[in-house]
């Protein structure tokens, strides 16, 4: 069974361990190059913002219809995947430096949003926010 199938079937401990393995790999990669002094919360937050902007740039002038098909073209699919990887890498490094468990933080945020935005009827197509 693939890692993706494990996650889809609710194998959260496995996904959690895989995430921690990737965080350790990123930390080891930075340590081997002597980059730890530069991996401050501020610098990592800035780098995360830059990488997020690079992801946004891919979609900047696309119509909603074009943006929905971006993964159909190998050249743009590759760019999107690379930028998603960069965003996740910096987010994981940021969380590692500050001691934030990203999965626990996300679960807690979802729970707060479920309380903040209770279901009051059939689903709507209104815009949503996870502020």
JSON list of N, CA and C in Angstrom, two decimals, residues 82-111:
[
{"chain": "A", "resi": 82, "resn": "UNK", "atom": "N", "xyz": [7.04, 21.60, -7.46]},
{"chain": "A", "resi": 82, "resn": "UNK", "atom": "CA", "xyz": [8.28, 22.12, -6.87]},
{"chain": "A", "resi": 82, "resn": "UNK", "atom": "C", "xyz": [7.99, 23.24, -5.87]},
{"chain": "A", "resi": 83, "resn": "UNK", "atom": "N", "xyz": [7.10, 24.14, -6.21]},
{"chain": "A", "resi": 83, "resn": "UNK", "atom": "CA", "xyz": [6.80, 25.26, -5.30]},
{"chain": "A", "resi": 83, "resn": "UNK", "atom": "C", "xyz": [6.05, 24.77, -4.07]},
{"chain": "A", "resi": 84, "resn": "UNK", "atom": "N", "xyz": [5.16, 23.81, -4.24]},
{"chain": "A", "resi": 84, "resn": "UNK", "atom": "CA", "xyz": [4.47, 23.22, -3.08]},
{"chain": "A", "resi": 84, "resn": "UNK", "atom": "C", "xyz": [5.50, 22.58, -2.15]},
{"chain": "A", "resi": 85, "resn": "UNK", "atom": "N", "xyz": [6.47, 21.87, -2.73]},
{"chain": "A", "resi": 85, "resn": "UNK", "atom": "CA", "xyz": [7.52, 21.25, -1.92]},
{"chain": "A", "resi": 85, "resn": "UNK", "atom": "C", "xyz": [8.33, 22.31, -1.17]},
{"chain": "A", "resi": 86, "resn": "UNK", "atom": "N", "xyz": [8.66, 23.41, -1.86]},
{"chain": "A", "resi": 86, "resn": "UNK", "atom": "CA", "xyz": [9.41, 24.48, -1.20]},
{"chain": "A", "resi": 86, "resn": "UNK", "atom": "C", "xyz": [8.62, 25.10, -0.05]},
{"chain": "A", "resi": 87, "resn": "UNK", "atom": "N", "xyz": [7.34, 25.34, -0.28]},
{"chain": "A", "resi": 87, "resn": "UNK", "atom": "CA", "xyz": [6.49, 25.92, 0.77]},
{"chain": "A", "resi": 87, "resn": "UNK", "atom": "C", "xyz": [6.43, 24.97, 1.97]},
{"chain": "A", "resi": 88, "resn": "UNK", "atom": "N", "xyz": [6.20, 23.70, 1.71]},
{"chain": "A", "resi": 88, "resn": "UNK", "atom": "CA", "xyz": [6.11, 22.74, 2.80]},
{"chain": "A", "resi": 88, "resn": "UNK", "atom": "C", "xyz": [7.45, 22.60, 3.52]},
{"chain": "A", "resi": 89, "resn": "UNK", "atom": "N", "xyz": [8.54, 22.60, 2.78]},
{"chain": "A", "resi": 89, "resn": "UNK", "atom": "CA", "xyz": [9.86, 22.47, 3.41]},
{"chain": "A", "resi": 89, "resn": "UNK", "atom": "C", "xyz": [10.11, 23.63, 4.36]},
{"chain": "A", "resi": 90, "resn": "UNK", "atom": "N", "xyz": [9.85, 24.85, 3.93]},
{"chain": "A", "resi": 90, "resn": "UNK", "atom": "CA", "xyz": [10.07, 25.99, 4.81]},
{"chain": "A", "resi": 90, "resn": "UNK", "atom": "C", "xyz": [9.09, 25.99, 5.99]},
{"chain": "A", "resi": 91, "resn": "UNK", "atom": "N", "xyz": [7.85, 25.57, 5.75]},
{"chain": "A", "resi": 91, "resn": "UNK", "atom": "CA", "xyz": [6.89, 25.50, 6.85]},
{"chain": "A", "resi": 91, "resn": "UNK", "atom": "C", "xyz": [7.35, 24.48, 7.89]},
{"chain": "A", "resi": 92, "resn": "UNK", "atom": "N", "xyz": [7.80, 23.32, 7.43]},
{"chain": "A", "resi": 92, "resn": "UNK", "atom": "CA", "xyz": [8.27, 22.30, 8.37]},
{"chain": "A", "resi": 92, "resn": "UNK", "atom": "C", "xyz": [9.51, 22.76, 9.14]},
{"chain": "A", "resi": 93, "resn": "UNK", "atom": "N", "xyz": [10.41, 23.44, 8.46]},
{"chain": "A", "resi": 93, "resn": "UNK", "atom": "CA", "xyz": [11.60, 23.96, 9.15]},
{"chain": "A", "resi": 93, "resn": "UNK", "atom": "C", "xyz": [11.22, 25.03, 10.16]},
{"chain": "A", "resi": 94, "resn": "UNK", "atom": "N", "xyz": [10.28, 25.89, 9.79]},
{"chain": "A", "resi": 94, "resn": "UNK", "atom": "CA", "xyz": [9.78, 26.93, 10.70]},
{"chain": "A", "resi": 94, "resn": "UNK", "atom": "C", "xyz": [9.19, 26.28, 11.95]},
{"chain": "A", "resi": 95, "resn": "UNK", "atom": "N", "xyz": [8.35, 25.26, 11.74]},
{"chain": "A", "resi": 95, "resn": "UNK", "atom": "CA", "xyz": [7.72, 24.56, 12.87]},
{"chain": "A", "resi": 95, "resn": "UNK", "atom": "C", "xyz": [8.75, 23.85, 13.72]},
{"chain": "A", "resi": 96, "resn": "UNK", "atom": "N", "xyz": [9.75, 23.27, 13.10]},
{"chain": "A", "resi": 96, "resn": "UNK", "atom": "CA", "xyz": [10.81, 22.58, 13.84]},
{"chain": "A", "resi": 96, "resn": "UNK", "atom": "C", "xyz": [11.55, 23.55, 14.76]},
{"chain": "A", "resi": 97, "resn": "UNK", "atom": "N", "xyz": [11.90, 24.72, 14.23]},
{"chain": "A", "resi": 97, "resn": "UNK", "atom": "CA", "xyz": [12.65, 25.71, 15.01]},
{"chain": "A", "resi": 97, "resn": "UNK", "atom": "C", "xyz": [11.83, 26.23, 16.19]},
{"chain": "A", "resi": 98, "resn": "UNK", "atom": "N", "xyz": [10.53, 26.39, 15.99]},
{"chain": "A", "resi": 98, "resn": "UNK", "atom": "CA", "xyz": [9.68, 26.93, 17.05]},
{"chain": "A", "resi": 98, "resn": "UNK", "atom": "C", "xyz": [9.02, 25.86, 17.92]},
{"chain": "A", "resi": 99, "resn": "UNK", "atom": "N", "xyz": [9.19, 24.59, 17.55]},
{"chain": "A", "resi": 99, "resn": "UNK", "atom": "CA", "xyz": [8.60, 23.52, 18.36]},
{"chain": "A", "resi": 99, "resn": "UNK", "atom": "C", "xyz": [7.09, 23.38, 18.16]},
{"chain": "A", "resi": 100, "resn": "UNK", "atom": "N", "xyz": [6.61, 23.71, 16.97]},
{"chain": "A", "resi": 100, "resn": "UNK", "atom": "CA", "xyz": [5.19, 23.59, 16.66]},
{"chain": "A", "resi": 100, "resn": "UNK", "atom": "C", "xyz": [4.97, 22.25, 15.96]},
{"chain": "A", "resi": 101, "resn": "UNK", "atom": "N", "xyz": [4.07, 21.44, 16.47]},
{"chain": "A", "resi": 101, "resn": "UNK", "atom": "CA", "xyz": [3.68, 20.22, 15.77]},
{"chain": "A", "resi": 101, "resn": "UNK", "atom": "C", "xyz": [2.63, 20.61, 14.75]},
{"chain": "A", "resi": 102, "resn": "UNK", "atom": "N", "xyz": [3.02, 20.59, 13.48]},
{"chain": "A", "resi": 102, "resn": "UNK", "atom": "CA", "xyz": [2.16, 21.12, 12.42]},
{"chain": "A", "resi": 102, "resn": "UNK", "atom": "C", "xyz": [0.83, 20.36, 12.32]},
{"chain": "A", "resi": 103, "resn": "UNK", "atom": "N", "xyz": [0.85, 19.06, 12.52]},
{"chain": "A", "resi": 103, "resn": "UNK", "atom": "CA", "xyz": [-0.40, 18.29, 12.43]},
{"chain": "A", "resi": 103, "resn": "UNK", "atom": "C", "xyz": [-1.31, 18.57, 13.61]},
{"chain": "A", "resi": 104, "resn": "UNK", "atom": "N", "xyz": [-0.74, 18.68, 14.81]},
{"chain": "A", "resi": 104, "resn": "UNK", "atom": "CA", "xyz": [-1.55, 19.03, 15.98]},
{"chain": "A", "resi": 104, "resn": "UNK", "atom": "C", "xyz": [-2.12, 20.44, 15.84]},
{"chain": "A", "resi": 105, "resn": "UNK", "atom": "N", "xyz": [-1.30, 21.37, 15.33]},
{"chain": "A", "resi": 105, "resn": "UNK", "atom": "CA", "xyz": [-1.77, 22.74, 15.13]},
{"chain": "A", "resi": 105, "resn": "UNK", "atom": "C", "xyz": [-2.92, 22.78, 14.14]},
{"chain": "A", "resi": 106, "resn": "UNK", "atom": "N", "xyz": [-2.80, 22.01, 13.06]},
{"chain": "A", "resi": 106, "resn": "UNK", "atom": "CA", "xyz": [-3.87, 21.98, 12.05]},
{"chain": "A", "resi": 106, "resn": "UNK", "atom": "C", "xyz": [-5.14, 21.35, 12.63]},
{"chain": "A", "resi": 107, "resn": "UNK", "atom": "N", "xyz": [-5.00, 20.26, 13.35]},
{"chain": "A", "resi": 107, "resn": "UNK", "atom": "CA", "xyz": [-6.18, 19.61, 13.94]},
{"chain": "A", "resi": 107, "resn": "UNK", "atom": "C", "xyz": [-6.89, 20.56, 14.90]},
{"chain": "A", "resi": 108, "resn": "UNK", "atom": "N", "xyz": [-6.12, 21.28, 15.72]},
{"chain": "A", "resi": 108, "resn": "UNK", "atom": "CA", "xyz": [-6.72, 22.23, 16.67]},
{"chain": "A", "resi": 108, "resn": "UNK", "atom": "C", "xyz": [-7.42, 23.36, 15.93]},
{"chain": "A", "resi": 109, "resn": "UNK", "atom": "N", "xyz": [-6.83, 23.84, 14.84]},
{"chain": "A", "resi": 109, "resn": "UNK", "atom": "CA", "xyz": [-7.43, 24.93, 14.07]},
{"chain": "A", "resi": 109, "resn": "UNK", "atom": "C", "xyz": [-8.73, 24.46, 13.41]},
{"chain": "A", "resi": 110, "resn": "UNK", "atom": "N", "xyz": [-8.73, 23.26, 12.88]},
{"chain": "A", "resi": 110, "resn": "UNK", "atom": "CA", "xyz": [-9.96, 22.72, 12.27]},
{"chain": "A", "resi": 110, "resn": "UNK", "atom": "C", "xyz": [-11.06, 22.63, 13.32]},
{"chain": "A", "resi": 111, "resn": "UNK", "atom": "N", "xyz": [-10.72, 22.15, 14.51]},
{"chain": "A", "resi": 111, "resn": "UNK", "atom": "CA", "xyz": [-11.71, 22.05, 15.59]},
{"chain": "A", "resi": 111, "resn": "UNK", "atom": "C", "xyz": [-12.27, 23.43, 15.94]}
]
